[in-house]
Short mmCIF file of C-alpha atoms and ligand atoms in Angstrom, two decimals:
data_model
loop_
_atom_site.label_atom_id
_atom_site.label_comp_id
_atom_site.label_asym_id
_atom_site.label_seq_id
_atom_site.Cartn_x
_atom_site.Cartn_y
_atom_site.Cartn_z
CA MET A 24 56.16 118.11 86.91
CA GLU A 25 55.07 114.86 88.58
CA TRP A 26 57.32 113.19 90.82
CA SER A 27 57.04 109.94 88.75
CA SER A 28 57.82 111.64 85.40
CA THR A 29 60.68 113.48 87.53
CA LEU A 30 61.85 109.84 88.99
CA VAL A 31 61.87 108.70 85.87
CA LEU A 32 63.94 111.15 84.21
CA LEU A 33 66.50 111.05 87.19
CA VAL A 34 66.91 107.30 86.30
CA ILE A 35 67.15 107.81 82.64
CA PHE A 36 69.99 110.27 83.50
CA LEU A 37 71.70 107.51 85.75
CA LEU A 38 71.47 104.97 83.38
CA SER A 39 72.57 107.55 80.48
CA PHE A 40 75.22 108.81 82.76
CA ILE A 41 76.62 104.51 83.82
CA ILE A 42 76.35 103.65 80.00
CA LEU A 43 78.62 106.83 78.85
CA SER A 44 81.01 105.98 81.51
CA TYR A 45 81.16 102.21 80.41
CA MET A 46 81.41 103.25 76.67
CA LYS A 47 84.63 105.81 77.75
CA ILE A 48 86.54 103.21 80.05
CA LEU A 49 86.06 100.52 77.23
CA LYS A 50 87.39 102.78 74.47
CA GLU A 51 90.13 103.75 76.79
CA LYS A 52 90.88 99.78 77.97
CA SER A 53 90.84 98.98 74.37
CA THR A 54 94.22 100.04 73.80
CA LEU A 55 95.79 99.54 77.47
CA PRO A 56 97.40 96.46 78.60
CA PRO A 57 94.97 94.01 80.05
CA GLY A 58 93.81 94.45 84.00
CA PRO A 59 90.95 94.03 85.85
CA MET A 60 87.34 95.51 84.47
CA PRO A 61 86.84 99.21 86.57
CA ILE A 62 83.52 100.70 87.70
CA PRO A 63 82.98 104.35 87.21
CA PHE A 64 84.41 106.96 89.45
CA LEU A 65 85.75 103.77 91.95
CA GLY A 66 87.86 102.37 90.19
CA ASN A 67 88.84 98.83 90.69
CA LEU A 68 88.95 100.32 94.47
CA PHE A 69 86.87 96.56 95.12
CA GLN A 70 89.45 94.51 93.77
CA ILE A 71 92.23 96.25 96.33
CA ASN A 72 93.05 95.28 99.78
CA THR A 73 93.58 98.83 100.42
CA SER A 74 96.00 98.03 103.67
CA ASN A 75 98.30 96.06 101.48
CA ILE A 76 97.98 97.12 98.08
CA VAL A 77 101.56 95.34 97.55
CA SER A 78 99.79 91.93 98.02
CA THR A 79 96.96 92.82 95.30
CA LEU A 80 99.55 94.01 92.96
CA MET A 81 101.46 91.23 92.78
CA LYS A 82 98.18 88.93 92.50
CA LEU A 83 97.43 90.58 89.35
CA LYS A 84 100.58 90.15 88.39
CA ASP A 85 99.99 86.69 88.16
CA LYS A 86 96.80 86.75 86.52
CA TYR A 87 97.18 89.37 83.89
CA GLY A 88 101.40 89.37 83.29
CA PRO A 89 103.78 92.03 83.82
CA VAL A 90 102.47 94.89 82.67
CA TYR A 91 98.96 95.53 83.03
CA THR A 92 96.00 98.46 83.99
CA LEU A 93 94.62 98.82 86.94
CA TYR A 94 92.09 101.95 87.34
CA LEU A 95 93.59 103.22 91.22
CA GLY A 96 90.00 105.50 91.22
CA PRO A 97 89.06 106.97 88.02
CA LYS A 98 91.75 107.20 85.96
CA PRO A 99 93.83 104.50 84.48
CA GLY A 100 96.99 103.81 85.32
CA VAL A 101 99.60 100.72 84.24
CA VAL A 102 101.45 98.26 86.68
CA ILE A 103 105.19 97.10 85.01
CA CYS A 104 106.52 94.39 87.04
CA GLY A 105 109.67 91.75 87.04
CA TYR A 106 113.46 92.79 85.72
CA LYS A 107 113.27 93.06 82.93
CA ALA A 108 110.10 94.87 82.30
CA LEU A 109 110.89 97.43 84.19
CA LYS A 110 114.60 97.82 83.18
CA GLU A 111 112.89 97.89 79.84
CA ALA A 112 110.74 101.27 81.17
CA LEU A 113 113.26 102.78 83.45
CA ILE A 114 116.47 102.58 82.13
CA ASP A 115 116.17 101.63 78.11
CA GLN A 116 113.40 104.13 77.93
CA ASN A 117 113.99 106.57 80.25
CA ASP A 118 112.97 109.50 78.76
CA VAL A 119 109.28 107.81 78.37
CA PHE A 120 108.88 106.82 81.95
CA GLY A 121 111.21 109.41 84.22
CA GLU A 122 108.23 111.23 84.70
CA ARG A 123 107.30 111.42 88.40
CA GLY A 124 103.04 110.61 88.31
CA ASP A 125 100.88 112.48 90.65
CA TYR A 126 101.18 111.48 93.83
CA PRO A 127 98.84 113.23 96.30
CA VAL A 128 99.63 112.34 99.71
CA PHE A 129 103.24 114.12 99.39
CA HIS A 130 101.78 116.16 96.33
CA ASN A 131 99.01 117.97 97.76
CA PHE A 132 100.84 119.43 100.86
CA ILE A 133 104.08 120.07 99.26
CA GLY A 134 102.96 121.69 96.16
CA ASP A 135 105.84 122.07 92.80
CA HIS A 136 108.26 123.28 94.40
CA ASP A 137 110.18 120.61 95.57
CA ILE A 138 112.78 117.66 94.09
CA GLY A 139 110.74 114.40 93.76
CA PHE A 140 107.62 115.59 92.60
CA THR A 141 108.09 117.84 90.19
CA ASN A 142 108.96 118.07 86.48
CA GLY A 143 110.57 119.42 83.64
CA GLU A 144 113.67 122.11 84.63
CA SER A 145 113.32 122.86 87.86
CA TRP A 146 113.28 118.99 88.84
CA LYS A 147 116.61 118.64 86.50
CA ASN A 148 118.30 121.94 88.41
CA ARG A 149 117.09 121.46 91.75
CA ARG A 150 118.46 117.37 91.74
CA ARG A 151 121.10 118.58 90.19
CA PHE A 152 122.05 121.01 92.58
CA ALA A 153 120.89 118.63 95.88
CA LEU A 154 123.56 115.81 94.20
CA LEU A 155 126.18 118.31 94.11
CA THR A 156 126.30 119.71 97.28
CA LEU A 157 125.51 116.63 99.58
CA ARG A 158 128.78 115.53 97.73
CA ASN A 159 130.68 118.60 98.36
CA PHE A 160 129.86 118.35 101.79
CA GLY A 161 130.70 114.27 101.68
CA MET A 162 128.44 112.23 100.58
CA GLY A 163 130.41 109.41 99.00
CA LYS A 164 133.65 111.34 100.61
CA LYS A 165 135.18 110.61 103.90
CA SER A 166 133.25 114.07 105.92
CA ILE A 167 130.10 112.38 105.20
CA GLU A 168 131.59 109.12 106.55
CA GLU A 169 132.54 111.14 109.78
CA ARG A 170 129.38 112.10 110.30
CA ILE A 171 127.23 108.69 110.34
CA LEU A 172 130.13 107.18 112.68
CA GLU A 173 129.67 110.41 115.34
CA GLU A 174 125.70 109.10 115.25
CA ALA A 175 126.80 105.94 115.53
CA HIS A 176 128.67 106.53 118.32
CA PHE A 177 125.86 108.70 119.98
CA LEU A 178 123.76 105.82 119.14
CA ILE A 179 125.82 102.98 120.97
CA LYS A 180 125.97 105.36 124.58
CA GLU A 181 122.15 105.23 124.21
CA PHE A 182 121.84 101.91 123.82
CA LYS A 183 124.45 100.74 126.31
CA ASN A 184 122.36 102.89 128.77
CA THR A 185 119.56 100.74 128.16
CA ASN A 186 121.27 98.37 130.62
CA GLY A 187 119.59 95.42 128.44
CA SER A 188 116.42 96.23 129.38
CA PRO A 189 113.69 95.86 127.00
CA VAL A 190 113.20 98.28 124.38
CA ASN A 191 111.33 99.57 121.03
CA LEU A 192 114.09 100.45 118.85
CA THR A 193 111.81 102.81 116.46
CA VAL A 194 112.21 106.00 118.04
CA TYR A 195 116.08 105.18 119.03
CA LEU A 196 117.09 104.16 115.09
CA ALA A 197 114.73 107.34 113.62
CA ARG A 198 116.56 110.61 115.62
CA ALA A 199 119.98 109.00 114.97
CA ILE A 200 119.16 108.59 111.33
CA ALA A 201 117.82 111.84 111.21
CA ASN A 202 120.23 113.57 112.73
CA VAL A 203 123.25 112.73 110.37
CA ILE A 204 120.75 114.11 107.62
CA CYS A 205 119.98 117.40 109.75
CA SER A 206 123.54 117.63 110.35
CA ILE A 207 124.02 117.85 106.64
CA LEU A 208 120.83 120.27 105.95
CA TYR A 209 121.12 122.96 109.38
CA GLY A 210 124.54 122.13 109.84
CA ASN A 211 124.32 120.64 113.72
CA ARG A 212 123.04 117.54 115.02
CA PHE A 213 120.07 118.03 117.88
CA ASP A 214 120.50 116.65 121.29
CA TYR A 215 118.54 112.66 121.79
CA GLU A 216 116.11 114.89 123.73
CA ASP A 217 115.77 118.20 121.90
CA LYS A 218 112.00 118.51 120.75
CA ARG A 219 112.59 119.66 116.95
CA LEU A 220 114.60 116.39 116.66
CA LEU A 221 111.69 114.19 118.55
CA ALA A 222 109.00 116.37 116.49
CA ILE A 223 110.69 115.71 112.94
CA THR A 224 110.95 111.80 113.70
CA ALA A 225 107.45 111.66 114.86
CA SER A 226 105.78 113.51 111.92
CA ILE A 227 107.88 111.49 109.62
CA TYR A 228 106.87 108.16 111.04
CA ASN A 229 103.18 109.10 111.38
CA ASN A 230 102.91 110.13 108.15
CA PHE A 231 104.97 106.98 106.70
CA CYS A 232 102.62 104.60 108.97
CA ILE A 233 98.91 106.71 107.13
CA MET A 234 100.82 106.80 103.95
CA SER A 235 101.19 103.24 104.00
CA SER A 236 97.75 102.26 105.57
CA THR A 237 94.28 102.03 104.00
CA TRP A 238 94.50 105.58 104.52
CA GLY A 239 97.28 106.81 102.63
CA THR A 240 95.83 104.40 99.76
CA LEU A 241 92.81 105.83 99.60
CA TYR A 242 93.56 109.35 99.30
CA ASN A 243 95.61 109.29 96.28
CA MET A 244 92.68 106.59 95.09
CA PHE A 245 90.37 109.80 95.59
CA PRO A 246 92.38 113.20 97.23
CA ASP A 247 89.42 115.52 96.93
CA LEU A 248 86.74 113.34 98.43
CA MET A 249 89.08 112.40 101.14
CA GLU A 250 90.17 115.70 102.18
CA TYR A 251 86.12 115.78 103.25
CA LEU A 252 86.39 113.04 105.54
CA PRO A 253 87.60 112.28 108.89
CA GLY A 254 90.03 109.75 109.61
CA PRO A 255 93.88 109.42 110.09
CA HIS A 256 95.04 111.51 106.98
CA LYS A 257 94.01 114.47 107.90
CA LYS A 258 97.30 114.71 110.27
CA MET A 259 99.36 114.56 107.09
CA ARG A 260 98.89 118.87 106.51
CA ARG A 261 100.04 118.88 109.89
CA ASN A 262 102.94 116.61 110.77
CA PHE A 263 103.99 118.29 107.07
CA GLN A 264 103.74 121.57 108.73
CA ASP A 265 105.96 120.45 111.79
CA ILE A 266 108.68 119.92 109.51
CA TYR A 267 108.09 122.91 107.57
CA ASP A 268 108.02 125.44 110.04
CA ILE A 269 111.52 123.82 112.03
CA SER A 270 113.37 124.19 108.65
CA ALA A 271 111.92 128.25 108.27
CA ASP A 272 113.45 129.08 111.37
CA PHE A 273 116.74 127.52 110.61
CA ILE A 274 116.17 129.02 107.11
CA LYS A 275 116.06 132.55 109.08
CA HIS A 276 118.63 132.21 111.16
CA HIS A 277 121.34 131.13 108.27
CA GLU A 278 120.30 134.30 106.17
CA LYS A 279 121.37 136.41 109.02
CA THR A 280 124.09 134.67 109.59
CA LEU A 281 125.26 134.01 105.94
CA ASP A 282 129.14 133.91 105.04
CA PRO A 283 128.60 133.51 100.98
CA LYS A 284 132.50 132.50 101.13
CA ASN A 285 132.31 129.76 103.74
CA PRO A 286 128.82 127.49 103.34
CA ARG A 287 128.32 125.77 106.60
CA ASP A 288 125.42 123.43 104.88
CA TYR A 289 122.50 122.72 102.33
CA ILE A 290 120.59 125.78 103.67
CA ASP A 291 124.06 128.11 103.03
CA CYS A 292 124.54 126.73 99.80
CA PHE A 293 120.82 127.01 98.66
CA LEU A 294 120.82 130.80 100.14
CA ILE A 295 123.89 131.60 98.00
CA LYS A 296 122.78 129.74 94.92
CA MET A 297 119.21 131.86 95.40
CA LYS A 298 121.39 134.81 95.82
CA GLU A 299 123.59 134.01 92.26
CA GLU A 300 120.36 133.31 90.27
CA ALA A 301 118.39 136.53 91.88
CA ASP A 302 117.74 138.59 88.29
CA ILE A 303 116.80 135.18 86.70
CA ALA A 304 112.76 135.32 86.22
CA ASP A 305 112.22 131.31 86.07
CA SER A 306 115.34 130.75 88.11
CA SER A 307 114.49 127.18 90.27
CA PHE A 308 115.80 128.92 93.54
CA TYR A 309 113.47 130.87 95.68
CA ALA A 310 112.29 131.28 98.95
CA LYS A 311 109.36 128.49 98.55
CA SER A 312 111.45 126.34 97.61
CA LEU A 313 114.00 125.85 99.86
CA PRO A 314 112.15 124.54 102.92
CA ARG A 315 110.51 122.33 100.79
CA THR A 316 113.61 120.68 99.12
CA ILE A 317 114.58 120.13 103.16
CA GLN A 318 111.20 118.56 103.22
CA ASN A 319 112.04 115.83 100.58
CA LEU A 320 115.61 114.97 101.49
CA ILE A 321 114.67 114.65 105.09
CA PHE A 322 111.47 112.57 104.92
CA GLY A 323 113.31 110.58 102.26
CA GLY A 324 116.61 110.25 104.18
CA THR A 325 115.11 109.14 107.54
CA GLU A 326 111.98 106.60 107.46
CA THR A 327 113.67 104.75 104.52
CA VAL A 328 117.19 104.29 106.12
CA SER A 329 115.98 103.59 109.44
CA THR A 330 113.07 100.88 108.73
CA THR A 331 115.92 99.19 107.16
CA LEU A 332 117.64 99.39 110.36
CA ARG A 333 114.96 98.16 112.31
CA TYR A 334 113.84 95.22 109.98
CA GLY A 335 117.49 93.67 109.64
CA ILE A 336 118.12 93.91 113.61
CA LEU A 337 114.71 91.94 113.61
CA ILE A 338 115.40 89.55 110.84
CA LEU A 339 119.33 88.89 112.79
CA MET A 340 117.22 88.40 115.76
CA LYS A 341 115.25 85.50 113.70
CA TYR A 342 118.55 84.34 112.43
CA PRO A 343 121.32 84.65 114.83
CA ASP A 344 123.25 82.43 112.96
CA ILE A 345 123.63 85.30 110.26
CA ALA A 346 124.20 87.57 112.94
CA GLU A 347 127.18 85.96 114.39
CA ARG A 348 128.73 85.12 110.78
CA ILE A 349 128.55 88.94 110.87
CA GLN A 350 130.26 89.39 113.87
CA GLU A 351 132.91 87.04 113.57
CA GLU A 352 133.55 88.85 109.85
CA ILE A 353 133.57 92.30 112.25
CA ASP A 354 136.33 91.03 114.59
CA ASN A 355 138.54 89.60 112.03
CA VAL A 356 138.62 93.08 109.92
CA VAL A 357 137.49 95.64 112.44
CA GLY A 358 138.78 94.35 115.57
CA ARG A 359 136.99 95.71 118.52
CA ASN A 360 139.30 99.08 119.12
CA ARG A 361 138.73 100.97 116.31
CA SER A 362 135.32 102.02 114.70
CA PRO A 363 134.34 100.09 111.06
CA SER A 364 135.02 102.53 107.67
CA ILE A 365 133.72 102.34 104.60
CA ALA A 366 137.20 101.15 103.10
CA ASP A 367 136.49 97.92 105.55
CA ARG A 368 133.48 96.96 102.75
CA ASN A 369 135.33 95.22 99.96
CA LYS A 370 137.24 93.05 102.98
CA MET A 371 133.66 92.66 104.30
CA PRO A 372 131.54 90.11 101.51
CA PHE A 373 129.11 88.33 104.14
CA THR A 374 128.05 91.74 105.99
CA GLU A 375 127.63 93.47 102.81
CA ALA A 376 125.91 90.59 101.18
CA THR A 377 123.71 90.84 104.34
CA ILE A 378 122.65 94.38 103.92
CA TYR A 379 122.32 93.68 100.00
CA GLU A 380 119.57 90.70 101.28
CA PHE A 381 118.32 92.97 104.12
CA MET A 382 116.90 95.57 100.98
CA ARG A 383 115.43 93.15 98.80
CA PHE A 384 113.44 91.30 101.51
CA CYS A 385 112.48 94.20 103.19
CA ASP A 386 111.74 95.69 100.30
CA VAL A 387 111.37 98.98 102.30
CA ILE A 388 109.63 101.33 99.23
CA PRO A 389 108.03 98.37 97.55
CA ILE A 390 106.43 100.56 94.93
CA SER A 391 108.99 103.27 94.28
CA LEU A 392 107.01 106.46 93.87
CA PRO A 393 104.76 106.85 91.10
CA HIS A 394 106.23 107.93 87.42
CA SER A 395 104.20 109.28 84.68
CA THR A 396 104.63 108.88 80.70
CA ALA A 397 106.32 111.73 79.19
CA LYS A 398 104.86 111.24 76.06
CA SER A 399 102.31 108.62 74.63
CA THR A 400 104.11 105.44 73.86
CA VAL A 401 103.70 101.63 72.57
CA PHE A 402 105.23 99.42 75.26
CA ARG A 403 105.25 95.33 74.81
CA GLY A 404 102.72 95.72 71.91
CA PHE A 405 100.24 98.02 73.85
CA SER A 406 99.51 101.98 73.53
CA ILE A 407 100.16 104.12 76.76
CA PRO A 408 99.25 107.73 76.52
CA LYS A 409 101.15 110.54 77.79
CA GLY A 410 100.41 111.32 81.15
CA THR A 411 99.47 108.10 82.13
CA LEU A 412 100.65 106.94 85.87
CA ILE A 413 102.91 104.19 86.15
CA THR A 414 103.22 102.04 88.91
CA PRO A 415 107.23 100.28 89.25
CA LEU A 416 106.10 97.27 91.32
CA LEU A 417 109.70 96.90 92.67
CA THR A 418 108.64 93.86 95.29
CA SER A 419 108.13 92.38 91.82
CA VAL A 420 111.80 92.53 90.92
CA HIS A 421 113.04 91.59 94.45
CA TYR A 422 110.87 88.35 94.69
CA ASP A 423 111.55 87.62 90.90
CA PRO A 424 111.75 83.73 90.85
CA GLU A 425 114.13 84.11 87.37
CA TYR A 426 116.42 85.85 89.50
CA TYR A 427 116.33 84.26 93.09
CA THR A 428 116.22 80.67 93.84
CA ASP A 429 113.59 81.10 96.90
CA PRO A 430 112.54 84.51 96.76
CA THR A 431 109.98 84.49 99.89
CA LYS A 432 113.46 82.99 102.09
CA PHE A 433 115.99 85.55 103.53
CA ASN A 434 119.21 84.31 102.22
CA PRO A 435 122.49 86.46 102.07
CA TYR A 436 123.71 83.89 99.56
CA ASN A 437 121.71 85.40 96.93
CA PHE A 438 124.72 87.79 96.72
CA LEU A 439 127.30 85.84 97.59
CA ASP A 440 129.37 83.32 95.04
CA GLU A 441 130.84 80.14 95.57
CA LYS A 442 134.01 81.29 96.90
CA GLY A 443 132.09 83.37 99.66
CA LEU A 444 132.82 86.65 97.41
CA PHE A 445 130.27 89.35 96.79
CA LYS A 446 127.89 88.80 93.81
CA LYS A 447 125.52 91.54 92.66
CA ASN A 448 122.26 90.56 90.79
CA ASP A 449 120.66 92.87 88.49
CA ALA A 450 117.52 92.14 90.14
CA HIS A 451 118.01 94.45 93.19
CA MET A 452 116.50 98.03 92.32
CA PRO A 453 115.79 99.07 96.42
CA PHE A 454 116.13 102.81 94.90
CA SER A 455 114.41 102.22 92.01
CA ALA A 456 116.23 103.03 88.28
CA GLY A 457 116.52 105.31 85.51
CA LYS A 458 116.83 109.03 86.06
CA ARG A 459 114.38 109.34 89.22
CA ILE A 460 116.43 106.75 91.07
CA CYS A 461 116.49 107.53 94.69
CA LEU A 462 119.15 110.49 94.99
CA GLY A 463 120.16 110.12 98.41
CA GLU A 464 121.43 106.38 97.38
CA SER A 465 125.14 106.21 98.35
CA LEU A 466 124.30 108.06 101.26
CA ALA A 467 121.85 105.23 102.43
CA ARG A 468 124.53 102.68 101.81
CA MET A 469 127.20 104.05 103.53
CA GLU A 470 124.88 104.98 106.75
CA LEU A 471 123.46 100.99 106.70
CA PHE A 472 126.81 99.46 106.38
CA LEU A 473 128.37 101.93 109.10
CA PHE A 474 125.39 101.87 111.17
CA PHE A 475 124.70 97.63 110.94
CA THR A 476 128.81 97.36 111.69
CA SER A 477 128.76 99.65 114.29
CA LEU A 478 125.78 98.41 116.03
CA LEU A 479 126.89 94.19 115.55
CA GLN A 480 130.69 94.95 116.53
CA ASN A 481 129.09 96.36 119.73
CA PHE A 482 126.03 94.59 120.89
CA THR A 483 123.60 91.63 120.32
CA PHE A 484 120.29 91.99 120.21
CA LYS A 485 117.95 89.33 121.86
CA PRO A 486 113.98 88.97 121.18
CA MET A 487 111.52 88.86 124.40
CA VAL A 488 110.07 85.73 122.64
CA SER A 489 111.69 82.63 120.86
CA LYS A 490 112.87 83.28 117.29
CA GLU A 491 110.23 81.14 116.17
CA GLU A 492 107.76 83.56 117.44
CA LEU A 493 109.12 86.66 115.92
CA GLU A 494 107.26 87.28 112.48
CA LEU A 495 108.49 89.09 109.90
CA LYS A 496 105.49 90.12 107.55
CA PRO A 497 104.94 93.89 106.94
CA THR A 498 102.16 95.01 109.22
CA ALA A 499 101.24 97.44 106.11
CA SER A 500 102.59 97.91 102.67
CA GLY A 501 101.83 101.21 100.55
CA LEU A 502 104.28 103.47 100.34
CA GLY A 503 106.51 101.36 102.43
CA SER A 504 106.68 98.14 103.99
CA VAL A 505 106.05 98.66 107.96
CA PRO A 506 107.84 96.00 109.90
CA PRO A 507 105.78 94.57 112.99
CA GLU A 508 106.62 96.15 116.12
CA PHE A 509 108.93 94.31 118.33
CA LYS A 510 110.96 95.06 121.55
CA CYS A 511 114.46 93.49 122.56
CA CYS A 512 117.26 93.74 125.09
CA ILE A 513 120.57 95.26 123.70
CA LEU A 514 123.21 93.50 125.21
CA PRO A 515 126.78 94.75 125.48
CA ARG A 516 129.55 91.89 123.63
C1 LIG B 606 117.17 102.39 102.19
C2 LIG B 606 117.18 103.80 102.38
C3 LIG B 606 116.52 104.48 100.54
C4 LIG B 606 115.40 103.77 99.76
C5 LIG B 606 114.99 102.44 100.06
C6 LIG B 606 115.31 104.86 98.94
C7 LIG B 606 113.89 104.94 97.97
C8 LIG B 606 114.15 105.47 97.19
C9 LIG B 606 112.78 105.26 95.91
C10 LIG B 606 112.26 103.73 95.62
C11 LIG B 606 112.66 106.54 95.41
C12 LIG B 606 111.97 106.95 93.93
C13 LIG B 606 112.41 106.54 92.81
C14 LIG B 606 111.21 106.50 91.95
O1 LIG B 606 110.89 107.66 91.35
O2 LIG B 606 111.54 105.83 91.07
C15 LIG B 606 113.49 107.25 95.97
C16 LIG B 606 113.09 108.66 95.45
C17 LIG B 606 114.01 109.85 96.59
N1 LIG B 606 114.87 109.54 97.42
FE1 LIG B 606 115.38 107.86 98.69
N2 LIG B 606 115.34 105.89 99.65
C18 LIG B 606 116.61 106.01 100.57
C19 LIG B 606 117.19 106.64 100.76
C20 LIG B 606 116.93 107.86 100.59
C21 LIG B 606 117.85 109.57 101.47
C22 LIG B 606 119.39 108.95 102.54
C23 LIG B 606 117.88 110.38 100.54
C24 LIG B 606 117.80 111.53 100.90
C25 LIG B 606 119.62 112.17 101.03
C26 LIG B 606 117.01 110.23 99.78
C27 LIG B 606 115.94 110.83 99.07
C28 LIG B 606 115.12 110.55 98.20
C29 LIG B 606 114.90 112.03 97.08
C30 LIG B 606 114.74 113.82 97.39
C31 LIG B 606 114.08 110.86 95.85
C32 LIG B 606 113.41 111.79 94.59
C33 LIG B 606 114.10 111.99 93.78
C34 LIG B 606 113.74 112.22 92.24
O3 LIG B 606 112.58 112.35 92.18
O4 LIG B 606 114.21 112.85 91.45
N3 LIG B 606 116.72 108.77 99.80
N4 LIG B 606 114.56 106.45 97.00
#
């Protein structure tokens, strides 16, 4: 065959491929919610700001309404926005919208053996077990409070040692918060210079930044292709492996020293459960699933809380009058001679409201984790097939003008009534909602209250630039909202 006929055949083949792909897309889109027109294979890539996917999703909401279709790669997904639509989906129809959707930045490295990225009976069993075990170890009870306060004391000591010289808080806060969850999982906290703690916090921070950047967004859209391309996303596997290896060492040691009558921590409880279910063929508790669930809990429990603390301190430096009001409340309720306790929380409405406002404003996990539809459904008049990827846009809840008068402004009064008492707002979903709601919510709330109050009881944070120059906008928004880097001086009160 001559080269010209080969070329003609190739062009015909390509044109037919493109026409058929468009016909498939048009058929798919005809029953789905409205949304921008994708192109074959690349989807809506050219309409997405990959370094700040959240800003794209918010703009598309303004154009297409609270429920729209977006192709994050070759397949269509549905984005749900605003409190009302998200409540209808995640809470009122949680059996349909409560499945976990594919999330390659985690799923490709962790597999189906964990809690956060599994579905079905295994997810249900492991989630129930984790909640129960964390509760037995004091989640929501006093013993965990003591662990958090103990860690807050270590951090206060570290902060005192900075002697007012400029520091970046990222590593300090990450190590302290990682230690809280490590003490629950592994049975002991680490010294702040322990190589294992440094490896855990560096791996988590590094993955959180990659997942929140262009690389993470592209990896989620085109995982197979990205495996062949160089870039920072190639480090994600190594980072996960580092945490896995540390957990595997702890598990080995626990197996040798296990006393079934005296479980010391999460690992012991899991090993006991594995023994109990050894004869059950399809048990959800087996050797591989232990380090994987630990990875979920460490990852979920570290970066989220430490980022909220870091972001919160940045905001307080921008609004020192708010920091002073919290300190005044601490002085009145707790004083300077004892540690704060969870029992103080009800008597400290301004502090509590400010923490709620931190979580709203910082919006640390802006697009939650992906969900998917467990069966075909009709939602607000649109047909959504089984297995469609659902993106719950939590930012649109936290910045919903129907629920917050001036959502772009930081304002603790969003959570205070006229009498200065704490007031709830439905449009507050930092932990998402429904059956997939964050399983660390109560631990996280305790940590945020006890760390903020302990730190502000002891210190005032001073910025290196004037408060007007402090920038609050996140530097990246994907899996997480990453606050701008800053240094500050920690001055004893
Ligand atoms: C400020 C702190 C935190 C925030 C903002 C946060 C936020 C979230 C969000 C938005 C989700 C996704 C829920 C969904 O799919 O709809 C989630 C899931 C999860 N979080 Fe958190 N989280 C925080 C702290 C924690 C802590 C302390 C832990 C560990 C104890 C944790 C462990 C998990 C796990 C294991 C999941 C997966 C749950 C499942 O799929 O069933 N998180 N979190």
